[in-house]
PDB file of C-alpha atoms in Angstrom:
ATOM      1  CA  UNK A  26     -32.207  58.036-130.091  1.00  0.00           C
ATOM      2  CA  UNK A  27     -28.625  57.427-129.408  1.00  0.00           C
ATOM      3  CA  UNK A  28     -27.390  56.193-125.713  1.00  0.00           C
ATOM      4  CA  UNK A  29     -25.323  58.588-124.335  1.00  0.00           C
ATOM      5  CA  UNK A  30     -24.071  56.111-121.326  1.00  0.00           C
ATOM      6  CA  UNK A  31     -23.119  53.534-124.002  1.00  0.00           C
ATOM      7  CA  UNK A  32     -21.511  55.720-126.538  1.00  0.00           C
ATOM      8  CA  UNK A  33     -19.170  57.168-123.497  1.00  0.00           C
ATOM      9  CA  UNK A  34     -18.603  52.961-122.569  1.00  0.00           C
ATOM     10  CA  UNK A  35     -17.545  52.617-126.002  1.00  0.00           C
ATOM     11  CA  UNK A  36     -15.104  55.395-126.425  1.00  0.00           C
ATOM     12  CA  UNK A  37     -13.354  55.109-123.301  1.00  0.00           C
ATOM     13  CA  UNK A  38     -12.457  51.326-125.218  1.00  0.00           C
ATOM     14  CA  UNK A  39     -11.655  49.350-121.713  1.00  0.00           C
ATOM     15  CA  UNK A  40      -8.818  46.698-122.128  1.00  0.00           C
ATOM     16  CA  UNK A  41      -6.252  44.421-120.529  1.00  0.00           C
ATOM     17  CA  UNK A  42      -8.089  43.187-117.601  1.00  0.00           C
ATOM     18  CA  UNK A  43      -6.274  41.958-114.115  1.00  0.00           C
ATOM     19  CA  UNK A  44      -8.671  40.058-111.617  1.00  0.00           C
ATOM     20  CA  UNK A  45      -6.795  38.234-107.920  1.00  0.00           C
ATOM     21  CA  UNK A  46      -9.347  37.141-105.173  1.00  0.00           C
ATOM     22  CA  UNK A  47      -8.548  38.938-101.962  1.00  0.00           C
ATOM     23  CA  UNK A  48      -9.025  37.398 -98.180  1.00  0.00           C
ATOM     24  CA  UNK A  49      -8.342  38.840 -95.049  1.00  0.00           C
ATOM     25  CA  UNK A  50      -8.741  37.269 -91.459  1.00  0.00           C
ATOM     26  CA  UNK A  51      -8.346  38.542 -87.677  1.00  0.00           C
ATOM     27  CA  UNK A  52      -6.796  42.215 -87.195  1.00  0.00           C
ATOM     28  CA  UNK A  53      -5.592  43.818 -90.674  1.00  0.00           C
ATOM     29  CA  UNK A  54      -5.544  46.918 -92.977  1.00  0.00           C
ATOM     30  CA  UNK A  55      -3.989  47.820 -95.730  1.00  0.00           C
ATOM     31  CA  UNK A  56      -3.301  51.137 -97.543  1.00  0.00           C
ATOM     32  CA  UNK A  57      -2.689  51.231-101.071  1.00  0.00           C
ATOM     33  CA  UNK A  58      -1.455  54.658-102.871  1.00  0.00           C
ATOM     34  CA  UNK A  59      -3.312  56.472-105.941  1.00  0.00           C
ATOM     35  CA  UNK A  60      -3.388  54.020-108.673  1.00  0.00           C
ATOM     36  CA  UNK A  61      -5.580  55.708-111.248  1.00  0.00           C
ATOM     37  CA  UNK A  62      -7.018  52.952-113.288  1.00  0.00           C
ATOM     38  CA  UNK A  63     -10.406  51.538-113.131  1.00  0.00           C
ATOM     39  CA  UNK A  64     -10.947  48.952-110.568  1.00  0.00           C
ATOM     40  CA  UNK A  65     -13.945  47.153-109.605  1.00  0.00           C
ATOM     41  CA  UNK A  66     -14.487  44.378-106.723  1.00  0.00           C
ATOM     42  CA  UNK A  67     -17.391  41.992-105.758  1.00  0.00           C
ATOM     43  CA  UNK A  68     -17.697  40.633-101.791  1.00  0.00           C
ATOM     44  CA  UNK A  69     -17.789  37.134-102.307  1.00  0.00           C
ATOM     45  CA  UNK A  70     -18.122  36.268 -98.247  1.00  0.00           C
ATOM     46  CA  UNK A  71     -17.644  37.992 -95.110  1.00  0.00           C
ATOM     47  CA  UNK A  72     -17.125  42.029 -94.121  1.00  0.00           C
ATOM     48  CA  UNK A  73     -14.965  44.453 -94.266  1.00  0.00           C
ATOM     49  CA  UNK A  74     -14.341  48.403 -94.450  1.00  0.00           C
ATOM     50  CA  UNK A  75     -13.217  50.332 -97.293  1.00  0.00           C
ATOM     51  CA  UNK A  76     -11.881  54.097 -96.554  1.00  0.00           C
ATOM     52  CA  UNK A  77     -11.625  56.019-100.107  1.00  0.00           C
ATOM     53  CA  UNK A  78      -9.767  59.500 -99.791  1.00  0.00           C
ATOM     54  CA  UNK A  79     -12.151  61.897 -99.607  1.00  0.00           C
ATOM     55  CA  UNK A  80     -14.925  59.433 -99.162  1.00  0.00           C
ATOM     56  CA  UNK A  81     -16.753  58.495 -95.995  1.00  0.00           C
ATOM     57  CA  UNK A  82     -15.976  55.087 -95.017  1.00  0.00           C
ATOM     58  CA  UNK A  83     -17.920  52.261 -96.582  1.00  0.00           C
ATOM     59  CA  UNK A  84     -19.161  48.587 -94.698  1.00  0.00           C
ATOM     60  CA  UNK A  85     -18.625  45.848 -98.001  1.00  0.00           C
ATOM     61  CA  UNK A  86     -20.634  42.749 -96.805  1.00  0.00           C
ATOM     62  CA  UNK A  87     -21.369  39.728 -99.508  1.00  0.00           C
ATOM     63  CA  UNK A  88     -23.141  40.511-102.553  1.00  0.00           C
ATOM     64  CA  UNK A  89     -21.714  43.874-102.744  1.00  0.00           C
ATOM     65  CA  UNK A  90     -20.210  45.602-105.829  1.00  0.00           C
ATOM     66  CA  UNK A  91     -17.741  48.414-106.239  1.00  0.00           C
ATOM     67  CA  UNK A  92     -16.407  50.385-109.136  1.00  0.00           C
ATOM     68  CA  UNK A  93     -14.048  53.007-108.739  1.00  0.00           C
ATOM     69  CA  UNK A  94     -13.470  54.433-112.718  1.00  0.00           C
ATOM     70  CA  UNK A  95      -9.861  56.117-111.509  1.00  0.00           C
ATOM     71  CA  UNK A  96      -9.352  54.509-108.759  1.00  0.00           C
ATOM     72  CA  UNK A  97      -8.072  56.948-105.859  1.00  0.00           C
ATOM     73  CA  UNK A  98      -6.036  55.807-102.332  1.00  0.00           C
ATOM     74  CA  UNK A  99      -7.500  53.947-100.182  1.00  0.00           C
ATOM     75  CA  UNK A 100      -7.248  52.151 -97.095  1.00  0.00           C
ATOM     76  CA  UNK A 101      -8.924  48.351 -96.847  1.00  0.00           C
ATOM     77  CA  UNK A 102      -9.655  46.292 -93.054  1.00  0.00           C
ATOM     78  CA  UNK A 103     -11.372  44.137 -91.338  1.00  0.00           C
ATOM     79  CA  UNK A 104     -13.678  45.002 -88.632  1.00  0.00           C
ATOM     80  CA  UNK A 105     -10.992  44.622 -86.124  1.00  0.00           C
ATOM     81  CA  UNK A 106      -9.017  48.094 -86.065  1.00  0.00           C
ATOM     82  CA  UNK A 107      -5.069  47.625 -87.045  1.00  0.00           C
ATOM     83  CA  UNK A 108      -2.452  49.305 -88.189  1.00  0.00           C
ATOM     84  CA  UNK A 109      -2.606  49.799 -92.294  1.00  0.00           C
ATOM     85  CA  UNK A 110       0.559  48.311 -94.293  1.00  0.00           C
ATOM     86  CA  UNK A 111       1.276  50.492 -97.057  1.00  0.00           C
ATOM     87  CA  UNK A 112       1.082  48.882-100.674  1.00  0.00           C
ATOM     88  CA  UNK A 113       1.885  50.402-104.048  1.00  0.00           C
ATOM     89  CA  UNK A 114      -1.158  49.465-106.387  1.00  0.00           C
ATOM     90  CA  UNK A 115       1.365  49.246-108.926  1.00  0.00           C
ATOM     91  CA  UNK A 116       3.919  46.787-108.081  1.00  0.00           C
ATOM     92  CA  UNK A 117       1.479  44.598-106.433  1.00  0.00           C
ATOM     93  CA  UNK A 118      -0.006  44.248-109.675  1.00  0.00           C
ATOM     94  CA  UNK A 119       3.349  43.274-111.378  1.00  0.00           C
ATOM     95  CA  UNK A 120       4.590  40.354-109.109  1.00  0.00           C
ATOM     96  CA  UNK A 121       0.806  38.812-107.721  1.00  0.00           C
ATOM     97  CA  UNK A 122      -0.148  35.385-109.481  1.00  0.00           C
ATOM     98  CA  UNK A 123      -4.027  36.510-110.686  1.00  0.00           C
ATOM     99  CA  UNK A 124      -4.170  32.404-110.129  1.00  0.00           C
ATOM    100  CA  UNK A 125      -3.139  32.628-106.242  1.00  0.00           C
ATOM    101  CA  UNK A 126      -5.495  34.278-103.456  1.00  0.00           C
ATOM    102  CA  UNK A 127      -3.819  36.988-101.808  1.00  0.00           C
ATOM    103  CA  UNK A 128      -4.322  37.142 -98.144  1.00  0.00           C
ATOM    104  CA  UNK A 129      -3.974  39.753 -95.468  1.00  0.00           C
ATOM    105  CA  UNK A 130      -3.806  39.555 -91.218  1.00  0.00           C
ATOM    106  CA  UNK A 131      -4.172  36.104 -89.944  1.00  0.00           C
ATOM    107  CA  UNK A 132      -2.201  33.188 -92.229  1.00  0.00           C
ATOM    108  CA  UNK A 133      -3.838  30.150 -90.254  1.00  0.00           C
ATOM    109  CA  UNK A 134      -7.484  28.938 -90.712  1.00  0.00           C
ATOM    110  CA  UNK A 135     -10.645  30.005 -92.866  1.00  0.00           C
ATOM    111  CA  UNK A 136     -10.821  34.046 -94.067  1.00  0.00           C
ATOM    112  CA  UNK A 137     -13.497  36.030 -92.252  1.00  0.00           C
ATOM    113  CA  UNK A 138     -13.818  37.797 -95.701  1.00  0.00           C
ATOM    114  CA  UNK A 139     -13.227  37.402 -99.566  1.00  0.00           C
ATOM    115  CA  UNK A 140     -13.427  39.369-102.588  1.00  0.00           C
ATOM    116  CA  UNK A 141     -13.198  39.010-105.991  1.00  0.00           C
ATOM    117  CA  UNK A 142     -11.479  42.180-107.267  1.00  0.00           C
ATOM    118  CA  UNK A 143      -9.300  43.684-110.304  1.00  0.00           C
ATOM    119  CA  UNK A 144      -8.610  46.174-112.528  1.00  0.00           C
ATOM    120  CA  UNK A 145      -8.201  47.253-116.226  1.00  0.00           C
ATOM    121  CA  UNK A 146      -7.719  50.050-118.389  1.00  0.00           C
ATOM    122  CA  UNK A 147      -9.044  52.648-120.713  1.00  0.00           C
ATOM    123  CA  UNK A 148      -7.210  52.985-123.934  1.00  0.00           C
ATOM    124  CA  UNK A 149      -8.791  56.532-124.849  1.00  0.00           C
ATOM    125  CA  UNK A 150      -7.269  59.354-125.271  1.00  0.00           C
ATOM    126  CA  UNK A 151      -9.780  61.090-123.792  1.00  0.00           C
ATOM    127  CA  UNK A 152     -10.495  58.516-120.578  1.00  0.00           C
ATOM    128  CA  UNK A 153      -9.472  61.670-117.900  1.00  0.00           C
ATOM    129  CA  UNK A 154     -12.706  63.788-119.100  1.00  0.00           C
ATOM    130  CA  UNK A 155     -14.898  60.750-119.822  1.00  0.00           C
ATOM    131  CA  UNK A 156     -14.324  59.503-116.327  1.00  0.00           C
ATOM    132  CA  UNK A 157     -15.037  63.111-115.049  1.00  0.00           C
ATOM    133  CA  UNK A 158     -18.411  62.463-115.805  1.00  0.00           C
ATOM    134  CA  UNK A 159     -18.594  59.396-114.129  1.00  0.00           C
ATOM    135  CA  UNK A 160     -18.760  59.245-110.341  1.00  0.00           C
ATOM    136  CA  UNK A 161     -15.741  58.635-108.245  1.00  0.00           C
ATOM    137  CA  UNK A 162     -16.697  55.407-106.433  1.00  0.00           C
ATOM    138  CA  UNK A 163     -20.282  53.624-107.323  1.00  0.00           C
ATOM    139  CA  UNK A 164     -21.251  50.894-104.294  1.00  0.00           C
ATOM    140  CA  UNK A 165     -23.896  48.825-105.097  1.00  0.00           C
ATOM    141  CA  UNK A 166     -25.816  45.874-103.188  1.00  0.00           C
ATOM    142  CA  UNK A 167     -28.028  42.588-104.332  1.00  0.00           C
ATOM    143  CA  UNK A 168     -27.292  43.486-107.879  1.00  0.00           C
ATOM    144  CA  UNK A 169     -26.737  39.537-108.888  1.00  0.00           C
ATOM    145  CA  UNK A 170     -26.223  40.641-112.581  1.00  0.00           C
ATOM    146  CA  UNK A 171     -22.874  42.389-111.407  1.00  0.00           C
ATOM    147  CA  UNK A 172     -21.046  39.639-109.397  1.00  0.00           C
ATOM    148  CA  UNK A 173     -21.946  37.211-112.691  1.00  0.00           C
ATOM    149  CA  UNK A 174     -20.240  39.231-114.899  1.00  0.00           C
ATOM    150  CA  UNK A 175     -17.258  39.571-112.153  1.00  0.00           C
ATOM    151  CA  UNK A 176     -17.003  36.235-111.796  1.00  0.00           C
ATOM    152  CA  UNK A 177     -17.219  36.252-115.871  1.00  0.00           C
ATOM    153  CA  UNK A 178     -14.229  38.816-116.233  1.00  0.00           C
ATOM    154  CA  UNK A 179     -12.262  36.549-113.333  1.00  0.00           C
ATOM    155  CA  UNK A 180     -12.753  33.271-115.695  1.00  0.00           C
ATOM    156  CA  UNK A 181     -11.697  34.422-119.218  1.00  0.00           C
ATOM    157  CA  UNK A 182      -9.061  36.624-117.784  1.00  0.00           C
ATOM    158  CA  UNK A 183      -7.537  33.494-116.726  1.00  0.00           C
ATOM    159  CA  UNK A 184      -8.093  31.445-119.765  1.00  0.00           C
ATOM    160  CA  UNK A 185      -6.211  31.500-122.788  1.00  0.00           C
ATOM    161  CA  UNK A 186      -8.509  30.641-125.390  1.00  0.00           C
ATOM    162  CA  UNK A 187      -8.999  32.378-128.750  1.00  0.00           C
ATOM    163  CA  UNK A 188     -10.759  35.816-129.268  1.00  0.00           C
ATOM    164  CA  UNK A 189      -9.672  36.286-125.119  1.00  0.00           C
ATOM    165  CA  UNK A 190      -8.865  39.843-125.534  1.00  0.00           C
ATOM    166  CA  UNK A 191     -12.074  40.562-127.339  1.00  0.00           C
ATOM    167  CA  UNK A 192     -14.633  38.833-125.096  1.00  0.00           C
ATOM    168  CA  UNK A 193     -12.872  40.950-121.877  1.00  0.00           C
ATOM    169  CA  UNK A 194     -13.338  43.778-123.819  1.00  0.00           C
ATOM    170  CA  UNK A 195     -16.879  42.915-124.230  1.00  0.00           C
ATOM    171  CA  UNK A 196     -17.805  41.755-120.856  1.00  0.00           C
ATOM    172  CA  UNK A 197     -16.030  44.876-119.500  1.00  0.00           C
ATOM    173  CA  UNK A 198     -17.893  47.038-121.833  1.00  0.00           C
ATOM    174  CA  UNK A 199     -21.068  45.285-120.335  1.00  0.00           C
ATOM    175  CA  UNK A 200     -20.004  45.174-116.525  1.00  0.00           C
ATOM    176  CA  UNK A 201     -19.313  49.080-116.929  1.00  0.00           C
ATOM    177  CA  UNK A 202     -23.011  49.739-118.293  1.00  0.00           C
ATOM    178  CA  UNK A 203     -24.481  47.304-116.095  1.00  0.00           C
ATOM    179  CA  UNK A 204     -22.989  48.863-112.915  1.00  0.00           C
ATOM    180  CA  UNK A 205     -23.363  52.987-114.244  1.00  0.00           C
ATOM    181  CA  UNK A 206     -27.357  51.948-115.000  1.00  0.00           C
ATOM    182  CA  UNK A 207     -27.914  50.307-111.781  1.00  0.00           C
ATOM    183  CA  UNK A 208     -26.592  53.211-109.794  1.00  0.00           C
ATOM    184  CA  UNK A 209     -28.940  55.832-108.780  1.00  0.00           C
ATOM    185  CA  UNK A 210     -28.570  58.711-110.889  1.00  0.00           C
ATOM    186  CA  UNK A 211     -30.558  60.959-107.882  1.00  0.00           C
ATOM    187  CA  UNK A 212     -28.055  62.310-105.742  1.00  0.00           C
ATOM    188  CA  UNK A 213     -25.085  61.795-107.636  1.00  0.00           C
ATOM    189  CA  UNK A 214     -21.972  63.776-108.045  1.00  0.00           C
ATOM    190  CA  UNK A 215     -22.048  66.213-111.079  1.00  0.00           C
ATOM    191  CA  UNK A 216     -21.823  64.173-114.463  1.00  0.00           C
ATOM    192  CA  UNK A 217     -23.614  62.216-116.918  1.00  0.00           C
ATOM    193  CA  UNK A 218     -25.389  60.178-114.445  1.00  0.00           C
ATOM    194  CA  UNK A 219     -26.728  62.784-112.743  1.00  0.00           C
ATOM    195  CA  UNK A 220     -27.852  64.538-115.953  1.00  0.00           C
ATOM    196  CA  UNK A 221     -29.566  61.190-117.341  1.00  0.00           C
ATOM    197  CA  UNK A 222     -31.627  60.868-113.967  1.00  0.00           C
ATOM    198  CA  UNK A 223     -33.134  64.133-114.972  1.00  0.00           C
ATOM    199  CA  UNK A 224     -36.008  63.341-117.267  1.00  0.00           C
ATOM    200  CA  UNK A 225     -35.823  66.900-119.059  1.00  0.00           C
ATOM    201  CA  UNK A 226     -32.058  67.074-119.482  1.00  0.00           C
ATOM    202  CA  UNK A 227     -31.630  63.647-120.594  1.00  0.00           C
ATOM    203  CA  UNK A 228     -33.580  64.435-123.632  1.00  0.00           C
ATOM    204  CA  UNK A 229     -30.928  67.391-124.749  1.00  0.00           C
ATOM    205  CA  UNK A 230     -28.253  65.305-123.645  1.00  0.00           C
ATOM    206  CA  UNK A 231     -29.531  61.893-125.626  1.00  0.00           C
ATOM    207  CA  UNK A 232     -30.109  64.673-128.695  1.00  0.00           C
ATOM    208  CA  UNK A 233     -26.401  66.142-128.447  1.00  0.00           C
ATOM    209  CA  UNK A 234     -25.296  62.476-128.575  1.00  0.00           C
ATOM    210  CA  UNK A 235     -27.521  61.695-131.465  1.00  0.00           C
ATOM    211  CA  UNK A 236     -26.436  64.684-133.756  1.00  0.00           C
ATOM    212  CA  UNK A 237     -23.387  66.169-132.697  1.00  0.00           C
ATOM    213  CA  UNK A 238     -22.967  67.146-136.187  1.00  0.00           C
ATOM    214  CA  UNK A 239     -25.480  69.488-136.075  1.00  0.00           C
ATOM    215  CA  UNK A 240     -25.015  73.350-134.881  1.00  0.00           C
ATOM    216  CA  UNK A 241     -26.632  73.131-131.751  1.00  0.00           C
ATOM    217  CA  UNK A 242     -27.744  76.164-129.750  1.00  0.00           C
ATOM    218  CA  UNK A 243     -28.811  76.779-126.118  1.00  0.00           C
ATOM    219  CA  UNK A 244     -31.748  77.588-127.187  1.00  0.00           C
ATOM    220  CA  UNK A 245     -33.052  75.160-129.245  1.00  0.00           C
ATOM    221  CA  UNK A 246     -31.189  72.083-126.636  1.00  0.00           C
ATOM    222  CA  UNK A 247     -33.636  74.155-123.950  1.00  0.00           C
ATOM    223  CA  UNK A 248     -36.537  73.765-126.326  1.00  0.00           C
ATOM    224  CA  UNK A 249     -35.921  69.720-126.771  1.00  0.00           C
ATOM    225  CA  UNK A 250     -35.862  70.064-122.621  1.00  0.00           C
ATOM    226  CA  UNK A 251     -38.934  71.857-122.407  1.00  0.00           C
ATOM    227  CA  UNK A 252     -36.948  74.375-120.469  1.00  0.00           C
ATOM    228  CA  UNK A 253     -36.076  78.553-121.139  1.00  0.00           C
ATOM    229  CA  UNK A 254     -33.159  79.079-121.620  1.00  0.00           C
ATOM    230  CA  UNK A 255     -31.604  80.487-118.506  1.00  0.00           C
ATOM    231  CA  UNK A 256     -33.185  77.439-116.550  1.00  0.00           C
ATOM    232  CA  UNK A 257     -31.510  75.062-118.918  1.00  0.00           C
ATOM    233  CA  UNK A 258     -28.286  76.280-119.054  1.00  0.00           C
ATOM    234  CA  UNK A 259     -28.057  76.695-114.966  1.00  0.00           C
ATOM    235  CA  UNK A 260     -30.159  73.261-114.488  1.00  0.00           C
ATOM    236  CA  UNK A 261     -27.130  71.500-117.078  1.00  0.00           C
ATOM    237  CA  UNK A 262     -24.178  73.094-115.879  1.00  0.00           C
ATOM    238  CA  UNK A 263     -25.115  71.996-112.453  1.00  0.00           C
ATOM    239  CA  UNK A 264     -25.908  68.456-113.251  1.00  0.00           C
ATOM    240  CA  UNK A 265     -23.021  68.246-115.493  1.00  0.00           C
ATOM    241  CA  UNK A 266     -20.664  70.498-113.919  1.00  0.00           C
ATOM    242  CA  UNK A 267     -20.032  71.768-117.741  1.00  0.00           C
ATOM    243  CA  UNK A 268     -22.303  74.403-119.315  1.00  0.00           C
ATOM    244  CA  UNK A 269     -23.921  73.051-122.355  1.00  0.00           C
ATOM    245  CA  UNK A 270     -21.816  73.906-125.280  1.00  0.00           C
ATOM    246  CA  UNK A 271     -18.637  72.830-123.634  1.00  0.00           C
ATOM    247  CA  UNK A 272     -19.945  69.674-122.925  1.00  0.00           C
ATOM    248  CA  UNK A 273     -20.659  69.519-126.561  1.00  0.00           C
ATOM    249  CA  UNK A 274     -17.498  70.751-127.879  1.00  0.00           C
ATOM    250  CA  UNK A 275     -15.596  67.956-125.374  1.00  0.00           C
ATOM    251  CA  UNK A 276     -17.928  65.555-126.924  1.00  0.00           C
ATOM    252  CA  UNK A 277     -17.487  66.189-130.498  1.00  0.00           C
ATOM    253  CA  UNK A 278     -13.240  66.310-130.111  1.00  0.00           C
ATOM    254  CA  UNK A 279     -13.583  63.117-128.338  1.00  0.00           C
ATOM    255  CA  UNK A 280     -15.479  61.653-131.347  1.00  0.00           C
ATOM    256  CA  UNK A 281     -12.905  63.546-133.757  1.00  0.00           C
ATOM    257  CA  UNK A 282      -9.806  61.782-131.753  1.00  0.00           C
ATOM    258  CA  UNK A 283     -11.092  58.628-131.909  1.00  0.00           C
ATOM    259  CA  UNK A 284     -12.064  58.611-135.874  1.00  0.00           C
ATOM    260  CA  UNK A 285      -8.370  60.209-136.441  1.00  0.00           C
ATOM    261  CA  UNK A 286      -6.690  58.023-133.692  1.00  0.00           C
ATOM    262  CA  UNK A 287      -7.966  54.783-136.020  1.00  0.00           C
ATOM    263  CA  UNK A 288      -6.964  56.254-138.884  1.00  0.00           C
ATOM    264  CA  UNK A 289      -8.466  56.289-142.735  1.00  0.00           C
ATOM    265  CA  UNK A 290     -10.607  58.888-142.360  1.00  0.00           C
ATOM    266  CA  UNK A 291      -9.356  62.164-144.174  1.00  0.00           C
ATOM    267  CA  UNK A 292      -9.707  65.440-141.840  1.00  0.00           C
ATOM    268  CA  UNK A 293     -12.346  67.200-144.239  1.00  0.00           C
ATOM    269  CA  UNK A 294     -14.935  64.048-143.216  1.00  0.00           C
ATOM    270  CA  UNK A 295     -13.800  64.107-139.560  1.00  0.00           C
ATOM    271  CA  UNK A 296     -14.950  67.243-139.621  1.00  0.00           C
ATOM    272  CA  UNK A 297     -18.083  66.978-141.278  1.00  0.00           C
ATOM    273  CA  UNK A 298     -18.747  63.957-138.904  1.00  0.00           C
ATOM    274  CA  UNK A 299     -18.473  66.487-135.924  1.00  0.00           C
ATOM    275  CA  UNK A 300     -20.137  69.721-137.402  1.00  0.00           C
ATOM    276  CA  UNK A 301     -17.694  71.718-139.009  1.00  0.00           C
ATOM    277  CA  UNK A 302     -18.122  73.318-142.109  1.00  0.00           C
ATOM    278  CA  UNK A 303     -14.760  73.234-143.291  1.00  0.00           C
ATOM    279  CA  UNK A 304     -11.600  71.078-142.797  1.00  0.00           C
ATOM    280  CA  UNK A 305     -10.116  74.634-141.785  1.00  0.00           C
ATOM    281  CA  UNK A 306     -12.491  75.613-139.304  1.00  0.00           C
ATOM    282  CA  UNK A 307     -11.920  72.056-137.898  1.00  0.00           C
ATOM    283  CA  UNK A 308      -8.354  72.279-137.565  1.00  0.00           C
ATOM    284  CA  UNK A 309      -8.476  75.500-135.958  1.00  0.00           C
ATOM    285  CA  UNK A 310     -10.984  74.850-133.259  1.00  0.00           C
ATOM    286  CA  UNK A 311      -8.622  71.016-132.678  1.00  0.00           C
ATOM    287  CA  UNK A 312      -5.748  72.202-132.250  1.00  0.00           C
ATOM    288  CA  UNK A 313      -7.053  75.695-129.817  1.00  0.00           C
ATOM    289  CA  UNK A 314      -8.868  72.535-128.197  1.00  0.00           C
ATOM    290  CA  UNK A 315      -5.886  69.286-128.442  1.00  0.00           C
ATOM    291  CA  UNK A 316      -2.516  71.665-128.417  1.00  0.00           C
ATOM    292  CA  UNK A 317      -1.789  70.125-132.036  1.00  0.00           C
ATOM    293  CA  UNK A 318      -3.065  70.092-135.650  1.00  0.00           C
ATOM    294  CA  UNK A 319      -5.213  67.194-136.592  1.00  0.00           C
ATOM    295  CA  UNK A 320      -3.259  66.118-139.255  1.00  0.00           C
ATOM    296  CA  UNK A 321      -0.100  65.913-136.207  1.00  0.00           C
ATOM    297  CA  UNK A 322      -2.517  64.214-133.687  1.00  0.00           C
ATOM    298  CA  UNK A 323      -3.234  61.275-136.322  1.00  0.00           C
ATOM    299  CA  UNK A 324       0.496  60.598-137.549  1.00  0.00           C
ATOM    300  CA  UNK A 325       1.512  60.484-133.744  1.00  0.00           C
ATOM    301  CA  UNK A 326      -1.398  57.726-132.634  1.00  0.00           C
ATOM    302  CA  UNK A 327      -1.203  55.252-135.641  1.00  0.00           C
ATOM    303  CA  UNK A 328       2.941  55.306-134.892  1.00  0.00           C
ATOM    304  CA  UNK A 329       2.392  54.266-131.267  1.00  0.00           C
TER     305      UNK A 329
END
């Protein structure tokens, strides 16, 4: 049975990853702006407070590990209140040495806190709605498997040895996976996780994945759920936060922009692959979907 978690890893295709180690000591904040990408973070030593927008505040002490998949303001201190200094996510990023420790409030003397954090990015076209169904900010503690793979990302990010870009590929692959499983799917926001927590809706969901090829109904997805109808489609929509079918339509036209974003595939098996029964049909229901003709999509990815 396929894995839905791993097949939406694997299409979002993470990439080009940026890692610093962070310090702060005495009385200090600091605000950065929206920056959108993924970021994650392990607390190497020491405490601190992390204020997402929209979030209620967070206490990071060591061990801890954070993942934010489109990473929203927010406003970093110590446990000493102070006034935040504003910082633009994206500039910092574009003149900090990834070698250096960047350090905040007090210059003199040991940190009272330090982090190992960074970011990369998703090279899907289709990273907004995959990261929909991912939760906004996932804080984890005592998961020792996550801060390895940190520290992992942190040391071939600043090598330059053959095959580098791969391996961080990899290990980001694998530190996404390993963070999404070890968050608790009970309770969560609307989105995959929540919908994989749910024994009976993880086995339509794990089914869609497995055959999206094949024309599904909401009845017969409710019979794989053991559910009617009615109670399947509310019970998805609300773990989800889309009803059934559109989650599978989204699902097959992310598969469909990925095989014609790599190119030599010809439309008529693209659509096959996603279950269409004609290249026709499949170009209609793209480009009502996309904005643009398959044929159009593919020519304008493999010239970027």
């Amino acid at each position: 049975m396929a894995d839905p978690l791993a097949e939406v890893i694997a299409l979002l295709r993470p990439r080009a990853v940026y890692s610093k180690v962070i310090a702060g000591a005495g009385a200090w904040a600091v605000r950065y702006t929206t920056f959108g990408q993924p970021s994650f973070c392990t607390m190497l030593e020491g405490d601190c407070i992390l204020a997402v927008d929209g979030q209620p505040p967070l206490a990071l002490t060591a061990g801890d590990f954070l993942l934010m998949p489109a990473t929203p303001g927010f406003t970093l201190s110590g446990l000493t209140p102070a006034p935040p200094v504003f910082l633009d996510p994206h500039e910092q990023a574009a003149r900090e040495d990834a070698h250096g420790e960047v350090r905040h409030g007090d210059r003199e003397g040991p940190p009272d806190v330090r982090m190992l954090g960074g970011y990369f990015a998703f090279d899907s076209p289709d990273a907004a709605l995959m990261v929909s169904l991912l939760p906004s900010v996932l804080h984890m503690r005592g998961v020792a498997r996550l801060s390895l793979l940190v520290q992992l990302v942190r040391e071939e990010s600043m090598a330059q040895r053959p095959g580098r870009d791969l391996v961080l590929g990899r290990l980001v692959e694998v530190l996404l996976i390993e963070a999404l499983r070890s968050a608790p799917g009970e309770g969560a926001p609307p989105g995959l996780l929540r919908a994989l927590a749910d024994s009976r809706l993880a086995v339509a969901v794990r089914h869609m994945h497995a055959d999206p090829a094949r024309s599904w109904t909401v009845e017969e997805l409710a019979g794989k759920a053991a559910l009617s109808r009615s109670a399947f489609f509310e019970r998805f929509s609300r773990a989800v936060g889309l009803p059934p079918m559109e989650y599978l339509l989204a699902w097959r036209m992310a598969i469909a922009k990925d095989l014609l974003r790599r190119g030599g595939c010809a439309s008529a098996d693209v659509a096959a692959r996603v279950g269409y029964s004609s290249a026709s049909t499949f170009s209609t229901a793209f480009s009502r979907h996309v904005g643009q003709a398959p044929g159009r999509y593919a020519r304008q990815k493999m010239q970027r």
